[in-house]
Amino acid sequence: MLTLYGCYRSRASRPLWLLTEIGMEFAHRPVIQAYRLADPDAADAPDNTRSPSFLAVNPLGQIPALTDGDLVLTESLAICLHIARAYGGVVGPTNLAEQALMEQWALFALAMIEGPAIEILYADAASDAGKATILAEAGKLMRPFARLEAHLTGRDWLLDRFSVADIMVAECVRYAQGHAPLMQAHPTLSAWLERCHARPAFQAMWAGRMAEPA
Ligand SMILES: N[C@@H](CCC(=O)N[C@@H](CS)C(=O)NCC(=O)O)C(=O)O
């Protein structure tokens, strides 16, 4: 049995969406970020990223983490790639070329999109400094978003069917979706993101997220 550590309001959303897509049973331990708790060391604190029991799984103290038998994995995209490869059926790779493409999109999402997109998500759009941050970070996304816009023209999904690649990239693009000018400049990418978000498994993941305290 797989055990996934990490609450929905974290990068655990990525494997949680994937596991729902493939309908796989797993044990969920909704470990929360320590910084979101007033006193993470209190005796009655929920399991969190500073709990000794969780540090025994991931000594880095970050979620998500996954155990699959004796295998312990950290890094959300490595977790997604493992689940997809081992249990994903057609959501995962069916040959080495597809595996390489899925790895390519994972690294692209992490190297080119996640950082600037998170800066946009957390910037205070009401302040001058926040507005400047959003503009600068949106500028960094122009090249990778143009790449996605061109790649998705005439295609519904990143590969020839919905796959883990869409989940990994969509979860990074999502952080920037609040910046309307950026999304309006990339209509094909925006339509793909909407398609991803219309999937019942994404909606189920999102409902789990909304059910957690902010
Ligand atoms: N690169 C890692 C980043 C993991 C990460 O930053 N997790 C956050 C929650 S989304 C966390 O655990 N933060 C708590 C901390 O860093 O103390 C991944 O993709 O899994």
PDB file of C-alpha atoms and ligand atoms in Angstrom:
ATOM      1  CA  MET A   1       0.000   0.000   0.000  1.00  0.00           C
ATOM      2  CA  LEU A   2       1.278   3.450  -0.915  1.00  0.00           C
ATOM      3  CA  THR A   3       1.346   6.055   1.850  1.00  0.00           C
ATOM      4  CA  LEU A   4       1.298   9.710   0.806  1.00  0.00           C
ATOM      5  CA  TYR A   5       2.308  12.336   3.349  1.00  0.00           C
ATOM      6  CA  GLY A   6       1.089  15.886   2.836  1.00  0.00           C
ATOM      7  CA  CYS A   7      -2.075  17.949   3.158  1.00  0.00           C
ATOM      8  CA  TYR A   8      -3.996  19.076   0.074  1.00  0.00           C
ATOM      9  CA  ARG A   9      -2.865  22.705   0.509  1.00  0.00           C
ATOM     10  CA  SER A  10       0.664  21.872  -0.563  1.00  0.00           C
ATOM     11  CA  ARG A  11       2.538  20.343  -3.486  1.00  0.00           C
ATOM     12  CA  ALA A  12       0.961  17.059  -2.353  1.00  0.00           C
ATOM     13  CA  SER A  13      -1.921  18.262  -4.566  1.00  0.00           C
ATOM     14  CA  ARG A  14       0.088  16.884  -7.510  1.00  0.00           C
ATOM     15  CA  PRO A  15       0.237  13.216  -6.471  1.00  0.00           C
ATOM     16  CA  LEU A  16      -3.227  13.516  -4.897  1.00  0.00           C
ATOM     17  CA  TRP A  17      -4.662  14.537  -8.285  1.00  0.00           C
ATOM     18  CA  LEU A  18      -2.695  11.768 -10.027  1.00  0.00           C
ATOM     19  CA  LEU A  19      -3.754   9.057  -7.572  1.00  0.00           C
ATOM     20  CA  THR A  20      -7.384  10.092  -8.075  1.00  0.00           C
ATOM     21  CA  GLU A  21      -6.963  10.002 -11.869  1.00  0.00           C
ATOM     22  CA  ILE A  22      -5.764   6.405 -11.742  1.00  0.00           C
ATOM     23  CA  GLY A  23      -8.228   5.378  -9.018  1.00  0.00           C
ATOM     24  CA  MET A  24      -5.520   3.927  -6.840  1.00  0.00           C
ATOM     25  CA  GLU A  25      -6.052   3.102  -3.182  1.00  0.00           C
ATOM     26  CA  PHE A  26      -3.530   4.693  -0.848  1.00  0.00           C
ATOM     27  CA  ALA A  27      -3.133   5.723   2.759  1.00  0.00           C
ATOM     28  CA  HIS A  28      -3.191   9.492   3.194  1.00  0.00           C
ATOM     29  CA  ARG A  29      -1.362  11.181   6.078  1.00  0.00           C
ATOM     30  CA  PRO A  30      -2.299  14.883   5.802  1.00  0.00           C
ATOM     31  CA  VAL A  31       0.920  16.253   7.344  1.00  0.00           C
ATOM     32  CA  ILE A  32       0.730  20.080   7.432  1.00  0.00           C
ATOM     33  CA  GLN A  33       3.496  22.681   7.029  1.00  0.00           C
ATOM     34  CA  ALA A  34       4.923  23.530  10.489  1.00  0.00           C
ATOM     35  CA  TYR A  35       4.975  27.254   9.663  1.00  0.00           C
ATOM     36  CA  ARG A  36       1.189  27.230   9.382  1.00  0.00           C
ATOM     37  CA  LEU A  37       0.783  26.188  13.027  1.00  0.00           C
ATOM     38  CA  ALA A  38       1.062  28.498  16.047  1.00  0.00           C
ATOM     39  CA  ASP A  39       2.967  25.846  17.998  1.00  0.00           C
ATOM     40  CA  PRO A  40       4.043  22.896  15.829  1.00  0.00           C
ATOM     41  CA  ASP A  41       5.871  21.327  18.797  1.00  0.00           C
ATOM     42  CA  ALA A  42       2.817  21.296  21.101  1.00  0.00           C
ATOM     43  CA  ALA A  43       1.797  17.874  22.348  1.00  0.00           C
ATOM     44  CA  ASP A  44      -1.608  18.222  20.682  1.00  0.00           C
ATOM     45  CA  ALA A  45      -0.270  19.688  17.393  1.00  0.00           C
ATOM     46  CA  PRO A  46      -1.369  17.813  14.269  1.00  0.00           C
ATOM     47  CA  ASP A  47       1.271  15.849  12.353  1.00  0.00           C
ATOM     48  CA  ASN A  48       3.433  18.498  10.745  1.00  0.00           C
ATOM     49  CA  THR A  49       6.701  18.912   8.884  1.00  0.00           C
ATOM     50  CA  ARG A  50       8.574  19.233  12.204  1.00  0.00           C
ATOM     51  CA  SER A  51       7.019  16.189  13.862  1.00  0.00           C
ATOM     52  CA  PRO A  52       9.681  13.575  14.652  1.00  0.00           C
ATOM     53  CA  SER A  53       7.492  10.914  13.057  1.00  0.00           C
ATOM     54  CA  PHE A  54       7.484  12.848   9.763  1.00  0.00           C
ATOM     55  CA  LEU A  55      11.175  13.810   9.934  1.00  0.00           C
ATOM     56  CA  ALA A  56      11.874  10.077  10.101  1.00  0.00           C
ATOM     57  CA  VAL A  57      10.271   9.847   6.629  1.00  0.00           C
ATOM     58  CA  ASN A  58      11.707  13.065   5.123  1.00  0.00           C
ATOM     59  CA  PRO A  59      14.592  14.520   7.159  1.00  0.00           C
ATOM     60  CA  LEU A  60      14.310  17.684   5.030  1.00  0.00           C
ATOM     61  CA  GLY A  61      10.946  18.356   6.669  1.00  0.00           C
ATOM     62  CA  GLN A  62       8.997  19.044   3.487  1.00  0.00           C
ATOM     63  CA  ILE A  63       5.825  17.602   2.021  1.00  0.00           C
ATOM     64  CA  PRO A  64       4.952  15.635  -0.007  1.00  0.00           C
ATOM     65  CA  ALA A  65       6.684  12.355   0.715  1.00  0.00           C
ATOM     66  CA  LEU A  66       5.693   8.881  -0.414  1.00  0.00           C
ATOM     67  CA  THR A  67       6.453   5.411   0.819  1.00  0.00           C
ATOM     68  CA  ASP A  68       5.935   2.442  -1.475  1.00  0.00           C
ATOM     69  CA  GLY A  69       7.077  -0.598   0.463  1.00  0.00           C
ATOM     70  CA  ASP A  70      10.729   0.024   1.308  1.00  0.00           C
ATOM     71  CA  LEU A  71      11.007   2.865  -1.205  1.00  0.00           C
ATOM     72  CA  VAL A  72      10.868   6.341   0.345  1.00  0.00           C
ATOM     73  CA  LEU A  73      10.506   9.233  -2.111  1.00  0.00           C
ATOM     74  CA  THR A  74      10.481  12.981  -1.697  1.00  0.00           C
ATOM     75  CA  GLU A  75      10.089  15.690  -4.379  1.00  0.00           C
ATOM     76  CA  SER A  76       6.553  15.968  -5.681  1.00  0.00           C
ATOM     77  CA  LEU A  77       7.407  15.466  -9.352  1.00  0.00           C
ATOM     78  CA  ALA A  78       9.626  12.438  -8.689  1.00  0.00           C
ATOM     79  CA  ILE A  79       6.717  11.016  -6.686  1.00  0.00           C
ATOM     80  CA  CYS A  80       4.328  11.667  -9.598  1.00  0.00           C
ATOM     81  CA  LEU A  81       6.703  10.095 -12.120  1.00  0.00           C
ATOM     82  CA  HIS A  82       7.132   6.989  -9.956  1.00  0.00           C
ATOM     83  CA  ILE A  83       3.392   6.520  -9.420  1.00  0.00           C
ATOM     84  CA  ALA A  84       2.681   7.080 -13.115  1.00  0.00           C
ATOM     85  CA  ARG A  85       5.412   4.681 -14.243  1.00  0.00           C
ATOM     86  CA  ALA A  86       4.579   1.953 -11.749  1.00  0.00           C
ATOM     87  CA  TYR A  87       0.787   2.178 -11.520  1.00  0.00           C
ATOM     88  CA  GLY A  88      -0.479   4.821 -13.969  1.00  0.00           C
ATOM     89  CA  GLY A  89      -1.497   2.729 -16.975  1.00  0.00           C
ATOM     90  CA  VAL A  90      -1.919   5.149 -19.891  1.00  0.00           C
ATOM     91  CA  VAL A  91      -1.597   8.155 -17.564  1.00  0.00           C
ATOM     92  CA  GLY A  92       2.024   7.035 -17.302  1.00  0.00           C
ATOM     93  CA  PRO A  93       4.599   6.083 -19.935  1.00  0.00           C
ATOM     94  CA  THR A  94       4.036   3.003 -22.077  1.00  0.00           C
ATOM     95  CA  ASN A  95       7.525   3.057 -23.622  1.00  0.00           C
ATOM     96  CA  LEU A  96      10.937   4.650 -23.074  1.00  0.00           C
ATOM     97  CA  ALA A  97      10.284   7.555 -25.447  1.00  0.00           C
ATOM     98  CA  GLU A  98       7.132   8.520 -23.544  1.00  0.00           C
ATOM     99  CA  GLN A  99       9.010   8.160 -20.264  1.00  0.00           C
ATOM    100  CA  ALA A 100      11.661  10.557 -21.575  1.00  0.00           C
ATOM    101  CA  LEU A 101       9.001  13.057 -22.668  1.00  0.00           C
ATOM    102  CA  MET A 102       7.259  12.913 -19.288  1.00  0.00           C
ATOM    103  CA  GLU A 103      10.585  13.508 -17.542  1.00  0.00           C
ATOM    104  CA  GLN A 104      11.289  16.384 -19.912  1.00  0.00           C
ATOM    105  CA  TRP A 105       7.978  18.083 -19.024  1.00  0.00           C
ATOM    106  CA  ALA A 106       8.587  17.540 -15.303  1.00  0.00           C
ATOM    107  CA  LEU A 107      11.974  19.233 -15.502  1.00  0.00           C
ATOM    108  CA  PHE A 108      10.595  21.989 -17.721  1.00  0.00           C
ATOM    109  CA  ALA A 109       7.829  22.695 -15.197  1.00  0.00           C
ATOM    110  CA  LEU A 110      10.293  22.831 -12.328  1.00  0.00           C
ATOM    111  CA  ALA A 111      13.115  24.698 -14.051  1.00  0.00           C
ATOM    112  CA  MET A 112      11.147  27.187 -16.143  1.00  0.00           C
ATOM    113  CA  ILE A 113       7.731  27.732 -14.560  1.00  0.00           C
ATOM    114  CA  GLU A 114       7.374  26.905 -10.881  1.00  0.00           C
ATOM    115  CA  GLY A 115       9.643  29.629  -9.435  1.00  0.00           C
ATOM    116  CA  PRO A 116       8.272  32.673 -11.268  1.00  0.00           C
ATOM    117  CA  ALA A 117       4.696  31.363 -11.037  1.00  0.00           C
ATOM    118  CA  ILE A 118       4.919  31.004  -7.236  1.00  0.00           C
ATOM    119  CA  GLU A 119       6.293  34.546  -6.965  1.00  0.00           C
ATOM    120  CA  ILE A 120       3.196  35.747  -8.848  1.00  0.00           C
ATOM    121  CA  LEU A 121       0.903  33.727  -6.585  1.00  0.00           C
ATOM    122  CA  TYR A 122       2.334  35.208  -3.387  1.00  0.00           C
ATOM    123  CA  ALA A 123       2.888  38.789  -4.607  1.00  0.00           C
ATOM    124  CA  ASP A 124       0.626  41.444  -3.112  1.00  0.00           C
ATOM    125  CA  ALA A 125      -1.102  42.768  -6.229  1.00  0.00           C
ATOM    126  CA  ALA A 126      -2.379  45.761  -4.235  1.00  0.00           C
ATOM    127  CA  SER A 127       1.088  47.167  -3.477  1.00  0.00           C
ATOM    128  CA  ASP A 128       3.538  48.852  -5.871  1.00  0.00           C
ATOM    129  CA  ALA A 129       6.265  46.386  -4.902  1.00  0.00           C
ATOM    130  CA  GLY A 130       3.887  43.481  -5.518  1.00  0.00           C
ATOM    131  CA  LYS A 131       2.872  44.849  -8.913  1.00  0.00           C
ATOM    132  CA  ALA A 132       6.548  45.203  -9.883  1.00  0.00           C
ATOM    133  CA  THR A 133       7.215  41.616  -8.794  1.00  0.00           C
ATOM    134  CA  ILE A 134       4.282  40.323 -10.830  1.00  0.00           C
ATOM    135  CA  LEU A 135       5.446  42.162 -13.949  1.00  0.00           C
ATOM    136  CA  ALA A 136       9.030  40.941 -13.587  1.00  0.00           C
ATOM    137  CA  GLU A 137       8.035  37.321 -12.910  1.00  0.00           C
ATOM    138  CA  ALA A 138       5.440  37.319 -15.713  1.00  0.00           C
ATOM    139  CA  GLY A 139       8.246  38.461 -18.020  1.00  0.00           C
ATOM    140  CA  LYS A 140      10.241  35.347 -17.063  1.00  0.00           C
ATOM    141  CA  LEU A 141       7.268  33.179 -18.013  1.00  0.00           C
ATOM    142  CA  MET A 142       6.914  34.565 -21.541  1.00  0.00           C
ATOM    143  CA  ARG A 143       9.393  32.125 -23.124  1.00  0.00           C
ATOM    144  CA  PRO A 144       8.169  28.920 -21.445  1.00  0.00           C
ATOM    145  CA  PHE A 145       4.534  29.942 -21.946  1.00  0.00           C
ATOM    146  CA  ALA A 146       5.208  30.653 -25.649  1.00  0.00           C
ATOM    147  CA  ARG A 147       6.727  27.163 -25.873  1.00  0.00           C
ATOM    148  CA  LEU A 148       3.588  25.645 -24.318  1.00  0.00           C
ATOM    149  CA  GLU A 149       1.292  27.804 -26.461  1.00  0.00           C
ATOM    150  CA  ALA A 150       2.994  26.559 -29.638  1.00  0.00           C
ATOM    151  CA  HIS A 151       3.192  22.938 -28.466  1.00  0.00           C
ATOM    152  CA  LEU A 152      -0.493  22.796 -27.511  1.00  0.00           C
ATOM    153  CA  THR A 153      -1.722  24.311 -30.776  1.00  0.00           C
ATOM    154  CA  GLY A 154      -3.650  21.523 -32.464  1.00  0.00           C
ATOM    155  CA  ARG A 155      -3.255  19.225 -29.440  1.00  0.00           C
ATOM    156  CA  ASP A 156      -5.501  18.607 -26.425  1.00  0.00           C
ATOM    157  CA  TRP A 157      -2.695  17.366 -24.167  1.00  0.00           C
ATOM    158  CA  LEU A 158       1.097  17.538 -23.906  1.00  0.00           C
ATOM    159  CA  LEU A 159       1.472  13.976 -25.213  1.00  0.00           C
ATOM    160  CA  ASP A 160      -1.059  12.244 -27.479  1.00  0.00           C
ATOM    161  CA  ARG A 161      -3.399  11.655 -24.494  1.00  0.00           C
ATOM    162  CA  PHE A 162      -3.906  13.061 -20.989  1.00  0.00           C
ATOM    163  CA  SER A 163      -0.957  12.006 -18.854  1.00  0.00           C
ATOM    164  CA  VAL A 164       1.082  12.766 -15.763  1.00  0.00           C
ATOM    165  CA  ALA A 165       2.899  15.393 -17.874  1.00  0.00           C
ATOM    166  CA  ASP A 166      -0.282  17.484 -17.963  1.00  0.00           C
ATOM    167  CA  ILE A 167      -0.685  17.199 -14.186  1.00  0.00           C
ATOM    168  CA  MET A 168       2.882  18.269 -13.422  1.00  0.00           C
ATOM    169  CA  VAL A 169       2.899  21.231 -15.808  1.00  0.00           C
ATOM    170  CA  ALA A 170      -0.680  22.324 -15.020  1.00  0.00           C
ATOM    171  CA  GLU A 171       0.046  22.362 -11.289  1.00  0.00           C
ATOM    172  CA  CYS A 172       2.912  24.804 -11.886  1.00  0.00           C
ATOM    173  CA  VAL A 173       1.050  26.961 -14.440  1.00  0.00           C
ATOM    174  CA  ARG A 174      -1.894  27.186 -11.980  1.00  0.00           C
ATOM    175  CA  TYR A 175       0.119  29.416  -9.640  1.00  0.00           C
ATOM    176  CA  ALA A 176       0.249  32.119 -12.344  1.00  0.00           C
ATOM    177  CA  GLN A 177      -3.361  31.864 -13.494  1.00  0.00           C
ATOM    178  CA  GLY A 178      -4.414  34.866 -11.392  1.00  0.00           C
ATOM    179  CA  HIS A 179      -2.375  37.187 -13.608  1.00  0.00           C
ATOM    180  CA  ALA A 180      -4.979  37.786 -16.313  1.00  0.00           C
ATOM    181  CA  PRO A 181      -2.787  39.581 -18.899  1.00  0.00           C
ATOM    182  CA  LEU A 182      -0.347  36.657 -18.954  1.00  0.00           C
ATOM    183  CA  MET A 183      -3.096  34.097 -19.433  1.00  0.00           C
ATOM    184  CA  GLN A 184      -4.926  36.228 -22.031  1.00  0.00           C
ATOM    185  CA  ALA A 185      -1.704  36.445 -24.037  1.00  0.00           C
ATOM    186  CA  HIS A 186      -1.680  32.621 -24.180  1.00  0.00           C
ATOM    187  CA  PRO A 187      -5.227  31.528 -25.103  1.00  0.00           C
ATOM    188  CA  THR A 188      -4.321  27.983 -26.162  1.00  0.00           C
ATOM    189  CA  LEU A 189      -2.462  27.395 -22.911  1.00  0.00           C
ATOM    190  CA  SER A 190      -5.381  28.880 -20.965  1.00  0.00           C
ATOM    191  CA  ALA A 191      -7.845  26.572 -22.730  1.00  0.00           C
ATOM    192  CA  TRP A 192      -5.619  23.565 -21.926  1.00  0.00           C
ATOM    193  CA  LEU A 193      -5.474  24.609 -18.250  1.00  0.00           C
ATOM    194  CA  GLU A 194      -9.263  24.840 -18.209  1.00  0.00           C
ATOM    195  CA  ARG A 195      -9.459  21.334 -19.749  1.00  0.00           C
ATOM    196  CA  CYS A 196      -7.128  20.039 -17.033  1.00  0.00           C
ATOM    197  CA  HIS A 197      -9.193  21.704 -14.325  1.00  0.00           C
ATOM    198  CA  ALA A 198     -12.446  20.311 -15.725  1.00  0.00           C
ATOM    199  CA  ARG A 199     -11.275  16.747 -15.102  1.00  0.00           C
ATOM    200  CA  PRO A 200     -13.270  15.006 -12.335  1.00  0.00           C
ATOM    201  CA  ALA A 201     -10.031  13.956 -10.582  1.00  0.00           C
ATOM    202  CA  PHE A 202      -8.794  17.543 -10.428  1.00  0.00           C
ATOM    203  CA  GLN A 203     -12.194  18.657  -9.111  1.00  0.00           C
ATOM    204  CA  ALA A 204     -12.072  15.952  -6.425  1.00  0.00           C
ATOM    205  CA  MET A 205      -8.564  17.044  -5.414  1.00  0.00           C
ATOM    206  CA  TRP A 206      -9.691  20.665  -5.338  1.00  0.00           C
ATOM    207  CA  ALA A 207     -12.712  19.811  -3.160  1.00  0.00           C
ATOM    208  CA  GLY A 208     -10.316  18.117  -0.707  1.00  0.00           C
ATOM    209  CA  ARG A 209      -8.187  21.246  -0.723  1.00  0.00           C
ATOM    210  CA  MET A 210     -11.150  23.548  -0.089  1.00  0.00           C
ATOM    211  CA  ALA A 211     -12.241  21.345   2.800  1.00  0.00           C
ATOM    212  CA  GLU A 212      -8.957  22.036   4.609  1.00  0.00           C
ATOM    213  CA  PRO A 213      -8.503  25.175   6.707  1.00  0.00           C
ATOM    214  CA  ALA A 214      -6.802  27.977   4.714  1.00  0.00           C
TER     215      ALA A 214
HETATM  216  N1  LIG B   1      10.722  20.684  -4.420  1.00  0.00           N
HETATM  217  C1  LIG B   1       9.879  20.167  -3.389  1.00  0.00           C
HETATM  218  C2  LIG B   1       9.347  21.328  -2.583  1.00  0.00           C
HETATM  219  C3  LIG B   1       8.559  20.857  -1.373  1.00  0.00           C
HETATM  220  C4  LIG B   1       8.018  22.036  -0.557  1.00  0.00           C
HETATM  221  O1  LIG B   1       8.522  23.171  -0.620  1.00  0.00           O
HETATM  222  N2  LIG B   1       6.982  21.724   0.234  1.00  0.00           N
HETATM  223  C5  LIG B   1       6.393  22.735   1.067  1.00  0.00           C
HETATM  224  C6  LIG B   1       4.871  22.646   0.994  1.00  0.00           C
HETATM  225  S1  LIG B   1       4.281  22.891  -0.644  1.00  0.00           S
HETATM  226  C7  LIG B   1       6.808  22.480   2.508  1.00  0.00           C
HETATM  227  O2  LIG B   1       6.822  21.352   2.954  1.00  0.00           O
HETATM  228  N3  LIG B   1       7.123  23.532   3.255  1.00  0.00           N
HETATM  229  C8  LIG B   1       7.497  23.433   4.630  1.00  0.00           C
HETATM  230  C9  LIG B   1       8.908  23.856   4.849  1.00  0.00           C
HETATM  231  O3  LIG B   1       9.652  24.057   3.880  1.00  0.00           O
HETATM  232  O4  LIG B   1       9.259  23.999   6.014  1.00  0.00           O
HETATM  233  C10 LIG B   1       8.741  19.337  -4.010  1.00  0.00           C
HETATM  234  O5  LIG B   1       8.338  19.639  -5.148  1.00  0.00           O
HETATM  235  O6  LIG B   1       8.271  18.378  -3.391  1.00  0.00           O
END
